[in-house]
CSV table of C-alpha atoms and ligand atoms in Angstrom, one decimal:
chain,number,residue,atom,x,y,z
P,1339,UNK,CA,127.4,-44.4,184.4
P,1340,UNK,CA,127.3,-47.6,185.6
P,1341,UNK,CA,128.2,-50.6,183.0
P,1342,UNK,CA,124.3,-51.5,183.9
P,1343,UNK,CA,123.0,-48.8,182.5
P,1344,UNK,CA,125.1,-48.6,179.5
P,1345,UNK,CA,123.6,-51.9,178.6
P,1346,UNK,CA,120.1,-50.8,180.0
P,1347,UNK,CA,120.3,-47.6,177.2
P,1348,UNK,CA,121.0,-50.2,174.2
P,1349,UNK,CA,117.6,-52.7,175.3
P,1350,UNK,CA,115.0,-50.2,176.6
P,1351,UNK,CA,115.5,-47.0,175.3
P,1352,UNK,CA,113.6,-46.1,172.1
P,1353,UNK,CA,111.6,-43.3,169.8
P,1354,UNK,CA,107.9,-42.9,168.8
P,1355,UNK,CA,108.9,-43.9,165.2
P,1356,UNK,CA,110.5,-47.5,166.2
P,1357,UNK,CA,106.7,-48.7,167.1
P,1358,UNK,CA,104.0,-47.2,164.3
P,1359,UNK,CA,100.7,-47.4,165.2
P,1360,UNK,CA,99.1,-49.9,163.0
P,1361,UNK,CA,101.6,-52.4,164.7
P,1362,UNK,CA,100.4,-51.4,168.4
P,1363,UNK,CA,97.1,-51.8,167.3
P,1364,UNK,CA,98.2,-55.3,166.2
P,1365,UNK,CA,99.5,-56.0,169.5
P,1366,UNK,CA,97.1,-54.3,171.5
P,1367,UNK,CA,94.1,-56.8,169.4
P,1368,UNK,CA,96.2,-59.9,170.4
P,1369,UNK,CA,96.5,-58.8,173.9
P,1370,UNK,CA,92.8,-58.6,174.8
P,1371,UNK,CA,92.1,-57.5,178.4
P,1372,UNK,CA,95.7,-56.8,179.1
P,1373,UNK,CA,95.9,-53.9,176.3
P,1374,UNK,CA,93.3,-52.1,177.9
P,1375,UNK,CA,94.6,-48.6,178.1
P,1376,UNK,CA,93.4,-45.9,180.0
P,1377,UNK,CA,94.9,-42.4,179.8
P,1378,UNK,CA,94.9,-40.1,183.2
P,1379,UNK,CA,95.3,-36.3,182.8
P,1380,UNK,CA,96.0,-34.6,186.6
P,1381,UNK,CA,94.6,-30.7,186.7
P,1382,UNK,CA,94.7,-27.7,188.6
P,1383,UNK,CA,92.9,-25.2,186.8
P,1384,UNK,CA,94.4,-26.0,182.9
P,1385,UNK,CA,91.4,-24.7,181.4
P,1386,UNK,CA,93.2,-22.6,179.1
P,1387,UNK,CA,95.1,-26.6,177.7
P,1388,UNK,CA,93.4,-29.3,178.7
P,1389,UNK,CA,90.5,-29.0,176.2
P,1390,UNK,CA,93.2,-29.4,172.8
P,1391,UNK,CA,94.7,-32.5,174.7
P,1392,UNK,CA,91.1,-34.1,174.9
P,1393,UNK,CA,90.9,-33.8,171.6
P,1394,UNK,CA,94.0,-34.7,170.4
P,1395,UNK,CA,94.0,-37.9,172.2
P,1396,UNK,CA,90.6,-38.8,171.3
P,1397,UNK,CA,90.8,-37.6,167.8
P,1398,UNK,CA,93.7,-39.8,166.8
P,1399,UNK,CA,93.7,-42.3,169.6
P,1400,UNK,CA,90.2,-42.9,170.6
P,1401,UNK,CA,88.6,-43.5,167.3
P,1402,UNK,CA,86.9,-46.8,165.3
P,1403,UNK,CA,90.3,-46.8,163.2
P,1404,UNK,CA,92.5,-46.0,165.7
P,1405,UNK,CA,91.2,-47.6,169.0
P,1406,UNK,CA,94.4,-47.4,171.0
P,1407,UNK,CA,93.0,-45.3,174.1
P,1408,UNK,CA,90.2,-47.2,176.0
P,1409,UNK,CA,89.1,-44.7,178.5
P,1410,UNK,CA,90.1,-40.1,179.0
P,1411,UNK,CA,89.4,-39.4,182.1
P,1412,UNK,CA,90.6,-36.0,184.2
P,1413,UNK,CA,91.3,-35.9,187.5
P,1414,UNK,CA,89.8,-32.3,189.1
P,1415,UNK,CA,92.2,-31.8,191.6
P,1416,UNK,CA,90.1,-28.8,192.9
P,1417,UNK,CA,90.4,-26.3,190.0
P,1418,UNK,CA,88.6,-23.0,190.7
P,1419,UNK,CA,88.8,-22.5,186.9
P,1420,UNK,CA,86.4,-24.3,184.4
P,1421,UNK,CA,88.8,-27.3,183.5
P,1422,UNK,CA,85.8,-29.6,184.0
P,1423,UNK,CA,83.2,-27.7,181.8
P,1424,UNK,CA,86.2,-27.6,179.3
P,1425,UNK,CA,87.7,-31.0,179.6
P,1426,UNK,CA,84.1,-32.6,179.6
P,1427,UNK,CA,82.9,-30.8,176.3
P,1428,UNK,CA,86.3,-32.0,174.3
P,1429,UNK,CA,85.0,-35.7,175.6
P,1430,UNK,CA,86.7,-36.5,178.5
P,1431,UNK,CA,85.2,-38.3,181.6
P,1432,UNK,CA,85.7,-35.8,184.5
P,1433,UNK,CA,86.4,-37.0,188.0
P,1434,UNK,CA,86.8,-34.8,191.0
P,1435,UNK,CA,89.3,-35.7,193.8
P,1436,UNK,CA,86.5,-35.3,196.6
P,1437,UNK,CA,84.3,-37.8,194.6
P,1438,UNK,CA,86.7,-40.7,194.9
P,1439,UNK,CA,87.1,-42.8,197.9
P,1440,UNK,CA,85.0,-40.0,200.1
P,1441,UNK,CA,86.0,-41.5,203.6
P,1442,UNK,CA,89.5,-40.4,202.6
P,1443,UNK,CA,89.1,-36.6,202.8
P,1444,UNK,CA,91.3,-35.9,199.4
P,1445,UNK,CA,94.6,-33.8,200.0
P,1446,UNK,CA,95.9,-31.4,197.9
P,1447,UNK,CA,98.5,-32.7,195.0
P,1448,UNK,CA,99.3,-34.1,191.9
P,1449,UNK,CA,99.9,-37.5,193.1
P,1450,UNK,CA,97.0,-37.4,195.3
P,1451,UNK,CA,94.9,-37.5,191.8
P,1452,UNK,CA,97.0,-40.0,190.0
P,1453,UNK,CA,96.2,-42.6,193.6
P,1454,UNK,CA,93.0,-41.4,193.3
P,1455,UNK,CA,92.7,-42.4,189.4
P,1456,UNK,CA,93.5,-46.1,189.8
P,1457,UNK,CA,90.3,-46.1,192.0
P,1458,UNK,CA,88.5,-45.0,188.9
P,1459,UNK,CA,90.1,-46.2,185.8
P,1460,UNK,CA,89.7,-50.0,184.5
P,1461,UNK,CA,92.7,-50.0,182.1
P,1462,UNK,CA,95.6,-52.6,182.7
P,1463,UNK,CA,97.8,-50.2,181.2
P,1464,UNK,CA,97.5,-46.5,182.8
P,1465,UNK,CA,99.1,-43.4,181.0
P,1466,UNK,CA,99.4,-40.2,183.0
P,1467,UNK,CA,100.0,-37.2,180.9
P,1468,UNK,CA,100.4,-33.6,182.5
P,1469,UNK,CA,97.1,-31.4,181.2
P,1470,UNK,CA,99.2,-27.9,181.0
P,1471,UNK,CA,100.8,-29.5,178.0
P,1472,UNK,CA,101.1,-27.0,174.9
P,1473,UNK,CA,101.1,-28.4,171.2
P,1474,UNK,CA,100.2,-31.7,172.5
P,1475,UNK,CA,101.3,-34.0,170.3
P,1476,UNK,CA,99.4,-38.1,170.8
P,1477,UNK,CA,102.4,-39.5,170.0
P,1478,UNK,CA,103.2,-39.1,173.8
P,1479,UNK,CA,100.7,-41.3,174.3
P,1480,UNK,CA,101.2,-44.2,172.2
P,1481,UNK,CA,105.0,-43.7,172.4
P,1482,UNK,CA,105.4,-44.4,175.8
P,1483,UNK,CA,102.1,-46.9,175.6
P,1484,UNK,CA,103.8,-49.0,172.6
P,1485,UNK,CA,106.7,-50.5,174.3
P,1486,UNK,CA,104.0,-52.1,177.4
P,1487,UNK,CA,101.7,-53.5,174.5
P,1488,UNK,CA,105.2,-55.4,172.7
P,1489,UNK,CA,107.3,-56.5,175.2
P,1490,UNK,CA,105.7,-58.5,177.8
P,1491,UNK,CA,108.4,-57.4,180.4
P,1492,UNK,CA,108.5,-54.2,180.9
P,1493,UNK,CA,106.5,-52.5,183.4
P,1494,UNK,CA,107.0,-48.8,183.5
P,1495,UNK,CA,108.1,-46.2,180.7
P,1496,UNK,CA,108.6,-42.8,180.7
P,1497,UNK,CA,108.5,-40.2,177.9
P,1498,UNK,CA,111.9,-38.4,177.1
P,1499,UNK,CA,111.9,-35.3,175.4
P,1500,UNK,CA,113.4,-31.7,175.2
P,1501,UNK,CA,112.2,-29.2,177.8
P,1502,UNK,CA,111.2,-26.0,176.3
P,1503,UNK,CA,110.8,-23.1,178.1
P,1504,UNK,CA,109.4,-19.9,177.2
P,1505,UNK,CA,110.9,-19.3,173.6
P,1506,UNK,CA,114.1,-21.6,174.2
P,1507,UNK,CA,114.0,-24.8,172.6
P,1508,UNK,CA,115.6,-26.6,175.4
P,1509,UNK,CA,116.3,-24.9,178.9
P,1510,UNK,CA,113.2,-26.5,181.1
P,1511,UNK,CA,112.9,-29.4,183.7
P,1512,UNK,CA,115.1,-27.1,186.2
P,1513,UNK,CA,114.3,-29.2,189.3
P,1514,UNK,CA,115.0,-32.0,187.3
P,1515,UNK,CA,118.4,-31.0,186.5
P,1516,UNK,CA,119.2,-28.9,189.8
P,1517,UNK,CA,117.3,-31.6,191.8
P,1518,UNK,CA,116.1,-34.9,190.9
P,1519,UNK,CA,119.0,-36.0,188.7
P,1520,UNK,CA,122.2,-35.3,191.1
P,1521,UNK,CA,119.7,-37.2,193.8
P,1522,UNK,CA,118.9,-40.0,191.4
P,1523,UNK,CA,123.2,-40.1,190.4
P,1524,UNK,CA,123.5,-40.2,194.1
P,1525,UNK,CA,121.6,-42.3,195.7
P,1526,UNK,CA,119.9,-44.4,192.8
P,1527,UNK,CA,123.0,-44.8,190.2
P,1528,UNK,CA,120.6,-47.6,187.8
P,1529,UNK,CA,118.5,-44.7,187.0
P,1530,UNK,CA,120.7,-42.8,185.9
P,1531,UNK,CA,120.3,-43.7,182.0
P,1532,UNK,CA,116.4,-41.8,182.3
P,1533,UNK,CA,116.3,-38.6,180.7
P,1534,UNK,CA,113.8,-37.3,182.0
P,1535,UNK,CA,112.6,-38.8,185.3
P,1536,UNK,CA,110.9,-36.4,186.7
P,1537,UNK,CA,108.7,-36.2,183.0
P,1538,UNK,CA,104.6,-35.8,183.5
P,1539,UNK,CA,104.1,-38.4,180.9
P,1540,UNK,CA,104.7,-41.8,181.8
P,1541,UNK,CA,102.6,-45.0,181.1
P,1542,UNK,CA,102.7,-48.7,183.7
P,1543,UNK,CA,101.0,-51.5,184.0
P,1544,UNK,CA,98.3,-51.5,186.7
P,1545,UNK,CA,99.7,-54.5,188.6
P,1546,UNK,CA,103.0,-52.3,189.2
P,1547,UNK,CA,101.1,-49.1,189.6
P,1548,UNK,CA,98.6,-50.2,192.6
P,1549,UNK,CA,101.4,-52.2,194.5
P,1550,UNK,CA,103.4,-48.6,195.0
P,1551,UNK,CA,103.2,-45.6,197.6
P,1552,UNK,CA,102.1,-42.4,195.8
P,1553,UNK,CA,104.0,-39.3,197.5
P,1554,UNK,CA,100.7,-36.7,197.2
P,1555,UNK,CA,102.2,-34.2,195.6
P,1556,UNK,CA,105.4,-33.6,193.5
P,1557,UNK,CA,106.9,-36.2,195.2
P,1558,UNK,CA,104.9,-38.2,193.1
P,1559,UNK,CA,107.0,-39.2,189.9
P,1560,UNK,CA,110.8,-39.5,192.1
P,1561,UNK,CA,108.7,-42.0,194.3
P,1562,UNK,CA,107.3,-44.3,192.1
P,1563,UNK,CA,110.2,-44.3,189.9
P,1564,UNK,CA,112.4,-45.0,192.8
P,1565,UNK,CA,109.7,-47.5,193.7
P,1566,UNK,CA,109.4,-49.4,190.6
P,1567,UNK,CA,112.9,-50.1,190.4
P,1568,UNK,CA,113.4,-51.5,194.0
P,1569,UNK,CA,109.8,-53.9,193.0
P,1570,UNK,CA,110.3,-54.8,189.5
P,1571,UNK,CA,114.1,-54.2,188.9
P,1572,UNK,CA,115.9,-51.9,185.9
P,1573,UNK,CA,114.6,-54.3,183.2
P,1574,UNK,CA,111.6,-53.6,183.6
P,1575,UNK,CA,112.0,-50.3,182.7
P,1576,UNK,CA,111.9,-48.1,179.8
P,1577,UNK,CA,112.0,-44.8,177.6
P,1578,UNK,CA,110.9,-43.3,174.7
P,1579,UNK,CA,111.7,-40.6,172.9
P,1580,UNK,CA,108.8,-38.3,171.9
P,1581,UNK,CA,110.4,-35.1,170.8
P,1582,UNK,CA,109.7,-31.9,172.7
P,1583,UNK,CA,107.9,-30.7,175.9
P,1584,UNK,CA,106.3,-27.6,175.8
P,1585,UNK,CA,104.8,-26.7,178.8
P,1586,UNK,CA,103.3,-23.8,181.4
P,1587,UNK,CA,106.3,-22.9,183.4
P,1588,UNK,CA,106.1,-22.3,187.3
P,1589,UNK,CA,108.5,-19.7,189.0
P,1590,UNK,CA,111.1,-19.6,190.6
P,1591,UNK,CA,109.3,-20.2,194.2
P,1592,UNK,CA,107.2,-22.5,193.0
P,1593,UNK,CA,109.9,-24.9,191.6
P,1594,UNK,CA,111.4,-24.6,195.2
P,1595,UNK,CA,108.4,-25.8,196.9
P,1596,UNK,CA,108.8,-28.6,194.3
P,1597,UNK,CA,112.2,-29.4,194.9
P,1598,UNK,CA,111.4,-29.8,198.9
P,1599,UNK,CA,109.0,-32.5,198.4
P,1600,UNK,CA,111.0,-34.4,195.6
P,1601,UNK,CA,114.3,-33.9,198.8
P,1602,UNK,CA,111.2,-35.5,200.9
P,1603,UNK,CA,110.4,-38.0,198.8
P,1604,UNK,CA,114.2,-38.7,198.4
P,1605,UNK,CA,114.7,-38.9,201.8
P,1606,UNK,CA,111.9,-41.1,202.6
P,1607,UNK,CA,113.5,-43.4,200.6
P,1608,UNK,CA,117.0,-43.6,201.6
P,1609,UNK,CA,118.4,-45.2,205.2
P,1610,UNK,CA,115.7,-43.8,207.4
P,1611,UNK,CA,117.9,-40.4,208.9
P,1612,UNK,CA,116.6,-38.1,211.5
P,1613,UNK,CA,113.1,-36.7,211.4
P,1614,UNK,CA,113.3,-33.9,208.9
P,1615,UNK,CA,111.7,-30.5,209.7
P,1616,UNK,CA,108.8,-30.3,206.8
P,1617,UNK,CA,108.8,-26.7,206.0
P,1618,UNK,CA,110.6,-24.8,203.6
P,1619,UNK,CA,111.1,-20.9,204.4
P,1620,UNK,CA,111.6,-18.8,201.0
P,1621,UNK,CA,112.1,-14.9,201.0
P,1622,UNK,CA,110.8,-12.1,199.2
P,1623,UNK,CA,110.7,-7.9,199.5
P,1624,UNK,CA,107.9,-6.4,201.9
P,1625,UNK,CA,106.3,-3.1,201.2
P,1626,UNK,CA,109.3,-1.7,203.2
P,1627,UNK,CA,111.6,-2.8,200.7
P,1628,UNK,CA,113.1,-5.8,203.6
P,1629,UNK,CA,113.0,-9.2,202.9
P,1630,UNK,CA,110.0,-11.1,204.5
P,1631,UNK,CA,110.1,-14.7,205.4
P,1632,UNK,CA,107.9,-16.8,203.3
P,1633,UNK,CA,107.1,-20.7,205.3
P,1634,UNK,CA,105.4,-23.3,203.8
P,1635,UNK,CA,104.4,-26.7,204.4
P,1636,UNK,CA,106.3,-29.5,203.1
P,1637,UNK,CA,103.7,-32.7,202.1
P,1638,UNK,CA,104.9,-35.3,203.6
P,1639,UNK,CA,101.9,-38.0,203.6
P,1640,UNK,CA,102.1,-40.8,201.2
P,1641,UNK,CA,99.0,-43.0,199.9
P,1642,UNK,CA,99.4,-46.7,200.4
P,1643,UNK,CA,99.5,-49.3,197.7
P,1644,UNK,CA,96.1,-49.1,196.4
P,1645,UNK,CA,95.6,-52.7,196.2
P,1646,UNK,CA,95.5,-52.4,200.4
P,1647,UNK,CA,92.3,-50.2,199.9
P,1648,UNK,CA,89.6,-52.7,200.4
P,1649,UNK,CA,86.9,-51.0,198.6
P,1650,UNK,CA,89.7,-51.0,195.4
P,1651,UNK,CA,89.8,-54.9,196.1
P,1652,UNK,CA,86.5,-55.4,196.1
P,1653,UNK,CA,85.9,-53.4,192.6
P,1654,UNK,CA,89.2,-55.3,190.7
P,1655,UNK,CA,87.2,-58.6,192.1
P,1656,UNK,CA,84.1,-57.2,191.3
P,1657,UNK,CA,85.5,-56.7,187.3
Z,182,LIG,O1,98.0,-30.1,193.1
Z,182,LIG,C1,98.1,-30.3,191.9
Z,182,LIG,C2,99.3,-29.8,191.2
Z,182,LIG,C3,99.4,-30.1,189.8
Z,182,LIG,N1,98.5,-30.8,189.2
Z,182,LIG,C4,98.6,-31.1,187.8
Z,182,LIG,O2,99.8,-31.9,187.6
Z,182,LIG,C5,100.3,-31.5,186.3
Z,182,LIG,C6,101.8,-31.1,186.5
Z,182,LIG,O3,101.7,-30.0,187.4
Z,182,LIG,P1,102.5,-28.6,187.1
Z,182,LIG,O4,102.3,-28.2,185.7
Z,182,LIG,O5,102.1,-27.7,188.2
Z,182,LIG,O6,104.0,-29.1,187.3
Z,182,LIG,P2,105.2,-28.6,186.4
Z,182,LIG,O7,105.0,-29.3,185.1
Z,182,LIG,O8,105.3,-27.2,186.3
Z,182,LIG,O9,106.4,-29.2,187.1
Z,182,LIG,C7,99.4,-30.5,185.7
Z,182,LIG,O10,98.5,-31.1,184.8
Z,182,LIG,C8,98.7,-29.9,186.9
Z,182,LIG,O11,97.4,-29.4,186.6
Z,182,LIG,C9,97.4,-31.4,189.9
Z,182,LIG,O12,96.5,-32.1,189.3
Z,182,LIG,N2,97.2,-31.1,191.2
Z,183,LIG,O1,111.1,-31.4,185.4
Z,183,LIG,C1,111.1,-30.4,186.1
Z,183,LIG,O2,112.1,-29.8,186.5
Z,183,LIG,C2,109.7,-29.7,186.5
Z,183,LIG,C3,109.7,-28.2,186.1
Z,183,LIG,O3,109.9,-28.1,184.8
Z,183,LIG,P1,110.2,-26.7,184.1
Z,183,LIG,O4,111.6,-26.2,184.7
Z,183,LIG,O5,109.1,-25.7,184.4
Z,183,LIG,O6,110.3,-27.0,182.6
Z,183,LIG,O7,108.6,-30.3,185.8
Z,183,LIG,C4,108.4,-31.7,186.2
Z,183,LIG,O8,108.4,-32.0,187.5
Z,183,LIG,C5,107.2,-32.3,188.3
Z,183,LIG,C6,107.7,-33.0,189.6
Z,183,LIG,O9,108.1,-34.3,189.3
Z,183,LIG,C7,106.3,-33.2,187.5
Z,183,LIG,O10,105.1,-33.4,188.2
Z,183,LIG,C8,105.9,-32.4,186.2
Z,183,LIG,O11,105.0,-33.3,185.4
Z,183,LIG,C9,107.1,-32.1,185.4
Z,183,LIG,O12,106.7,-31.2,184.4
């Protein structure tokens, strides 16, 4: 690793423990406006999850004792499932995609919720945290919220953890380790120190947030990490370590349609190359017993900065 990020792994990488609540709830007093936190949960038909996450967060997070989350709110991002009903009766505000910014016909994708949720969240510090999480534990929250309410500087951290998957302890976050971190070794060596980049759980500041492109779909956290580092610069970066990820694990196929947009996103961001082909062919058995061809669309759009949207001007003006 480079000498960079050596140093970069001794100033902004922490744990949950190093920052106890009562002392973010300290900081978060003294910080007024600025410590406004609003937490964003993106989901696809979680209903079977996203209800014990509600509750978590607002149970130990959102409470007259505890009043480190400001605003819950869920992003539908077209569920067929009752997410809503459920996410709305554990006390979360429920937004759907098509109801935000409706002269942008909403596309399908996680980061197309995310963009969608700066149009509709008030916090100056934003936490997204994945809604398929099991045995949620709030401590992702103010982990990763701690270190933006105590050091002035930083502008982005991510959660680091241990990726569970099925009954093995560790063993998950495959595209990250197949994909995303030779890419990030590669082509972005300063971020090489973050465990898990690729990590649903990650908290900014608002003024970072709405200056950067959103990929609309798994592109999403690649991009905005890549992002943040060419706008704010390493420093400005951080980690914490909240223990271990347990969440609802896509196939094989599905983690390959992944790992085409996160090449996208890469690609989008390196020396602009030749026009790539957005499609991604996978194979499977027929009835016959052959293999069939499988195409799919790649996504390749990409939401602007929201702070170009004028009707997101005129609402921050507005506030
Ligand atoms: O089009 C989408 C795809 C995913 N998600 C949500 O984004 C989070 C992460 O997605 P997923 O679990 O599919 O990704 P994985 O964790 O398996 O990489 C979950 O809360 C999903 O419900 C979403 O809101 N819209
Ligand atoms: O880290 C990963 O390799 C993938 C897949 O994780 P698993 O192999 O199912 O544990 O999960 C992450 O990637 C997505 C794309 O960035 C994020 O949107 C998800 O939040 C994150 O879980």
């Amino acid at each position: 690793m480079l000498d960079e990020v050596d140093r970069w792994l001794e100033r902004r990488s922490w744990s949950a423990v190093d920052r106890p609540l009562p002392r973010l709830l300290a900081a978060k007093r003294a910080a007024g406006p600025a410590g406004r936190v609003s937490v964003v949960l993106p989901a696809l038909n979680e209903e079977a999850t996203v209800g014990d996450i509600v509750a978590a967060i607002r149970r130990e997070l959102m409470t007259e004792e505890t009043p480190l989350v400001d605003e819950l709110v869920v992003m539908d991002s077209g569920s067929t499932d009752r997410t809503s009903a459920v996410a709305a009766a554990a006390g979360a505000r429920v937004v759907h995609r098509d109801d935000v910014l409706p002269r942008l016909p909403a596309l399908p994708g996680k980061g197309e919720v995310l963009w969608r949720s700066l149009m509709v969240t008030s916090g100056e510090i934003v936490c997204f945290v994945d809604a398929d999480l099991r045995d949620f534990d709030p401590a992702f929250v103010s982990g990763i919220v701690g270190p933006l309410l105590t050091e002035p500087d930083l502008a982005l951290v991510k959660a680091m953890y241990d990726r569970a998957i099925g009954n093995a302890p560790v063993g998950g976050g495959r595209v990250t380790e197949l994909v995303a971190r030779p890419l990030i070794n590669l082509y972005w060596p300063q971020l090489a120190g973050f465990v898990q980049p690729l990590g649903g759980e990650y908290a900014a500041r608002r003024s970072l947030l709405e200056r950067l492109s959103f990929p609309v779909g798994y592109g999403v956290e690649l991009g905005l990490l890549v992002d943040a580092l060419r706008t704010v610069g390493l420093d400005a970066l951080g980690q914490v370590d909240v223990g271990v990820r347990k969440h609802r694990n896509q196939d094989g196929p599905a983690l390959g349609r992944m790992a085409a947009a996160i090449y996208r996103t890469a690609h989008a961001r390196l020396a602009r190359g030749p026009l790539i082909r957005p499609e991604l062919t996978q194979f499977e058995r027929g009835p016959d017993g052959s293999f069939v061809p499988r195409t799919h669309p790649v996504d390749t759009e990409e939401r602007p900065p929201m702070r170009t949207v004028p009707e997101y001007a005129a609402r921050r003006h507005a506030a």
